[in-house]
Amino acid sequence: MIDRREFVTTGLLLAGASTLSTPVLASPAADIGIPNPELFIYDSRYPQARELAKTMGAAGVKLIAIEGDFTPVWSATVQPLWKQRPMVVAGMTTERALFVLQTLAADYRMKLFQSHVMELVGGSEPLHQWLLVPRAPKQQ
Amino acid sequence: MAILPPGVSAESFATAIQRLRTVVGNDWVFTSDEDVHPYRDHFSYIKNQSNELIPSAAVGPDRVEQVQDIVRIANEFRIPLYSISTGKNFAYGGPSPNVRGSVVVDLKRMDKVIEVDDKRHFAVVEPGVSYIDLYNYIQERGLKVWIDTPDPGWGSPIGNSLDHGIGYTLGFYRDHFGAHCGMEVVLPSGEVMRTGMGALPGSKSWHEYKHGFGPDPAGLFGQGNFGIVTKMGFRLMPQPEHWRTGMVRVPKRADLIALIEAVNYLSDLGLIGEPWYGSPLGALSRNQEFIDAARAFNADKLDSLAAAANLPSWEVELQFYGSAGTTKAGWDYAQEVITRKVPAARFVDGESFSVPLTPAQIQNNSAPYTSRMRRNITQGVPGLGVWYQTTRTDNNPNNWNETHIGLFSLVGRSGEAVMQAQKDFYEIAQIVGLPVTMPGITSTPVNWYQHAFLMGSGFAAAGDNTPEGKLKATKVLRRILEENAKRGYGDYRAPPILQDDVADQYSFNNHVLHRFNETLKNAIDPNGILSPGRAGIWPVAYSSLRGSLRK
């Protein structure tokens, strides 16, 4: 079990894909109140994202691949899931896809918990690792 | 609940919030910082400043009756409301209000597609229906109509049209407010009004004849604050059988005048969709000879440099909707008309596809030339990919561009007007101290509105995201607006932070239009609760806030 600090500084959000391990990704991280991701959205044009997707897939996380633009998967795949309930979603995408995702997520009572820009490795847009989480339940 | 509406005590506000909860349910009244956060403007120039336009709360009704109750409660407690549909009007304020502490009326839960008729070619929707939703509704049912979508397509037909948004297909449909037909509105009194034939109980043509009888107040609800629109009809284009494109190139700078005349003619005959203008001479923008010629507006020298580089001065890509035969005939006729005006014009056949295009055809441009078109929007297919324009890139490596405010000025629909605007905007850029090296002599108009041109006159494509940088940029934008107005250029749309400035410039006859609007506002909305300050229209109750964002 990792603690919050470790999670934030060395875990899913801030580490490079090659340092990630299944236990980190699959860990309930109950001590910080964040359950496992239910979805992993990644930009399949990038090797780092594909590598991380393999790990996430092996951990039982539903994978959703995009190629830069989030549009093709929004209506058919993601929106129906988010209409059911807010959920934890991890991702590795470009910044513009993240912007679209976090903006849409806000309509479904979710928020960006953390994001980290990765070093630019080829291409003109850097990748981001990020995590969307449900907003706090409403109080009376 | 750190922020309160102006002039409202914490106790009174708490009571009002409790009343709102009884109307929509506890789950749909948002007051925590975390829940209110999505109603802030991601691109605000005053983000995290003490005057940022943050709402005090948001409320999400799911039916008209709830909207009526919300309005009545707001009247009782003197709470300013700010209604949004999907709240995606980024660059123009997004979901944030004109008055800090307003309660946002978030209409996303009112998300019914009420009707789509593919024989009479219209749709009727609620405010929470996005372009993507409407497109999916049509596709899932195999209806033979197209929407005309803005880019990106996550906004709503109602919200976009009410802010005078635009699209990219045939001229009539590109003007989204112009293509509306009939609306239902909750007035500041809480009453429900229907415009056009909707005012006739049992009318069979509400969404076909929008004028009804007598004065039509529908225009008041576009960029206005006279009511909350809860239903709206829109004309839809019948799905064409075929789509075709072609490129037109003309060699000389002065050819733009005749080229635009010809394209205007074709456009106003209804033969072409949106024309996409451009200038290949941008390729010479680092050539010092070219820069010198541009600074001197030396057309002869520019022409000779263009000829030496084997580049045309201007080009326009045309698109045709119809059948294979009519689009071919249209393209042939376009070449004939343009050749008459510009004998040296050259033409390149573009693409020719049966409709609907396949996803691959939409994604991959196979024209034998470099096309500026974003294909999906010419096909009425909404997308979300356009945000590449603000992301960090090789040209903008350091920051996500938060300073996403665009100024688009109306320019006459002629080549002379375009070239005059190029000179004027260069002069203005120098006056306000923008780091420009040369005039935008290759800048071209957009023809989003069929009968008008818009030209970018200030757009922070890679701005300074610091508070100081944003403040400085805001001052520059205000100066640009002032200088534009001196030369007869007005903006068509603005974020809240600049709406007073833009409104001030529509000042004919001692601001009579502005005074007329505010006279109406005070009569119709005596407590001034609906979106006070929107489009610079300030009711008496909030008039002390007029211009407050300039400080």
mmCIF file of C-alpha atoms in Angstrom, chain A residues 69-72 74-75 79 95-96 99-104 106-107 109 111 117 120 123-126 128 134-136 138-140, chain B residues 21 26-31 34-35 38 42-43 86 88 90 108 132-133 136 154 363 382-385 387-388 391-394 400:
data_model
loop_
_atom_site.group_PDB
_atom_site.id
_atom_site.type_symbol
_atom_site.label_atom_id
_atom_site.label_comp_id
_atom_site.label_asym_id
_atom_site.label_seq_id
_atom_site.Cartn_x
_atom_site.Cartn_y
_atom_site.Cartn_z
ATOM 1 C CA ASP A 69 -8.968 13.568 -30.908
ATOM 2 C CA PHE A 70 -11.361 12.367 -28.221
ATOM 3 C CA THR A 71 -14.459 12.848 -30.391
ATOM 4 C CA PRO A 72 -14.711 9.357 -31.917
ATOM 5 C CA TRP A 74 -17.084 10.183 -26.650
ATOM 6 C CA SER A 75 -20.654 9.470 -27.708
ATOM 7 C CA GLN A 79 -20.557 9.267 -22.293
ATOM 8 C CA GLU A 95 -3.108 18.222 -23.368
ATOM 9 C CA ARG A 96 -5.948 19.097 -25.698
ATOM 10 C CA PHE A 99 -8.781 19.600 -21.607
ATOM 11 C CA VAL A 100 -11.761 18.176 -23.442
ATOM 12 C CA LEU A 101 -11.997 15.237 -21.060
ATOM 13 C CA GLN A 102 -11.806 17.225 -17.859
ATOM 14 C CA THR A 103 -14.307 19.758 -19.157
ATOM 15 C CA LEU A 104 -16.789 17.053 -20.093
ATOM 16 C CA ALA A 106 -17.164 18.255 -14.887
ATOM 17 C CA ASP A 107 -20.647 17.807 -16.354
ATOM 18 C CA ARG A 109 -19.633 15.325 -11.301
ATOM 19 C CA LYS A 111 -12.852 16.544 -11.460
ATOM 20 C CA VAL A 117 3.127 16.791 -18.260
ATOM 21 C CA LEU A 120 8.326 15.939 -25.050
ATOM 22 C CA GLY A 123 5.888 14.886 -32.097
ATOM 23 C CA SER A 124 4.709 18.366 -31.388
ATOM 24 C CA GLU A 125 2.458 17.737 -28.414
ATOM 25 C CA PRO A 126 3.649 16.419 -25.057
ATOM 26 C CA HIS A 128 0.076 14.138 -19.946
ATOM 27 C CA PRO A 134 -15.581 11.796 -8.653
ATOM 28 C CA ARG A 135 -16.321 15.038 -6.832
ATOM 29 C CA ALA A 136 -17.291 14.769 -3.199
ATOM 30 C CA LYS A 138 -23.296 16.388 -1.997
ATOM 31 C CA GLN A 139 -24.154 17.175 1.579
ATOM 32 C CA GLN A 140 -27.557 18.263 2.800
ATOM 33 C CA ARG B 21 -33.492 23.050 -3.208
ATOM 34 C CA ASN B 26 -30.841 18.909 -3.141
ATOM 35 C CA ASP B 27 -28.737 17.150 -5.759
ATOM 36 C CA TRP B 28 -29.192 19.944 -8.253
ATOM 37 C CA VAL B 29 -28.214 22.973 -6.226
ATOM 38 C CA PHE B 30 -24.466 23.467 -6.170
ATOM 39 C CA THR B 31 -22.782 25.666 -3.616
ATOM 40 C CA GLU B 34 -15.671 22.167 -5.754
ATOM 41 C CA ASP B 35 -19.129 22.112 -7.319
ATOM 42 C CA PRO B 38 -16.823 24.084 -13.278
ATOM 43 C CA HIS B 42 -11.075 28.424 -17.824
ATOM 44 C CA PHE B 43 -9.805 31.207 -20.025
ATOM 45 C CA THR B 86 -24.053 23.582 -21.941
ATOM 46 C CA LYS B 88 -19.056 25.661 -23.454
ATOM 47 C CA PHE B 90 -15.178 29.337 -24.357
ATOM 48 C CA LYS B 108 -27.981 20.930 -19.204
ATOM 49 C CA ILE B 132 -23.189 16.250 -30.709
ATOM 50 C CA ASP B 133 -26.442 15.061 -29.122
ATOM 51 C CA ASN B 136 -26.368 11.475 -32.821
ATOM 52 C CA TRP B 154 -20.060 20.388 -27.546
ATOM 53 C CA GLN B 363 -10.575 12.421 -41.612
ATOM 54 C CA PRO B 382 -19.529 17.942 -34.738
ATOM 55 C CA GLY B 383 -16.075 17.357 -33.287
ATOM 56 C CA LEU B 384 -13.895 18.218 -30.316
ATOM 57 C CA GLY B 385 -10.500 18.178 -31.984
ATOM 58 C CA TRP B 387 -8.540 22.473 -29.274
ATOM 59 C CA TYR B 388 -5.196 21.854 -30.912
ATOM 60 C CA THR B 391 -2.497 23.508 -26.762
ATOM 61 C CA ARG B 392 1.250 23.746 -26.308
ATOM 62 C CA THR B 393 3.123 22.995 -29.487
ATOM 63 C CA ASP B 394 6.510 23.553 -31.011
ATOM 64 C CA TRP B 400 -1.262 25.765 -22.389
#
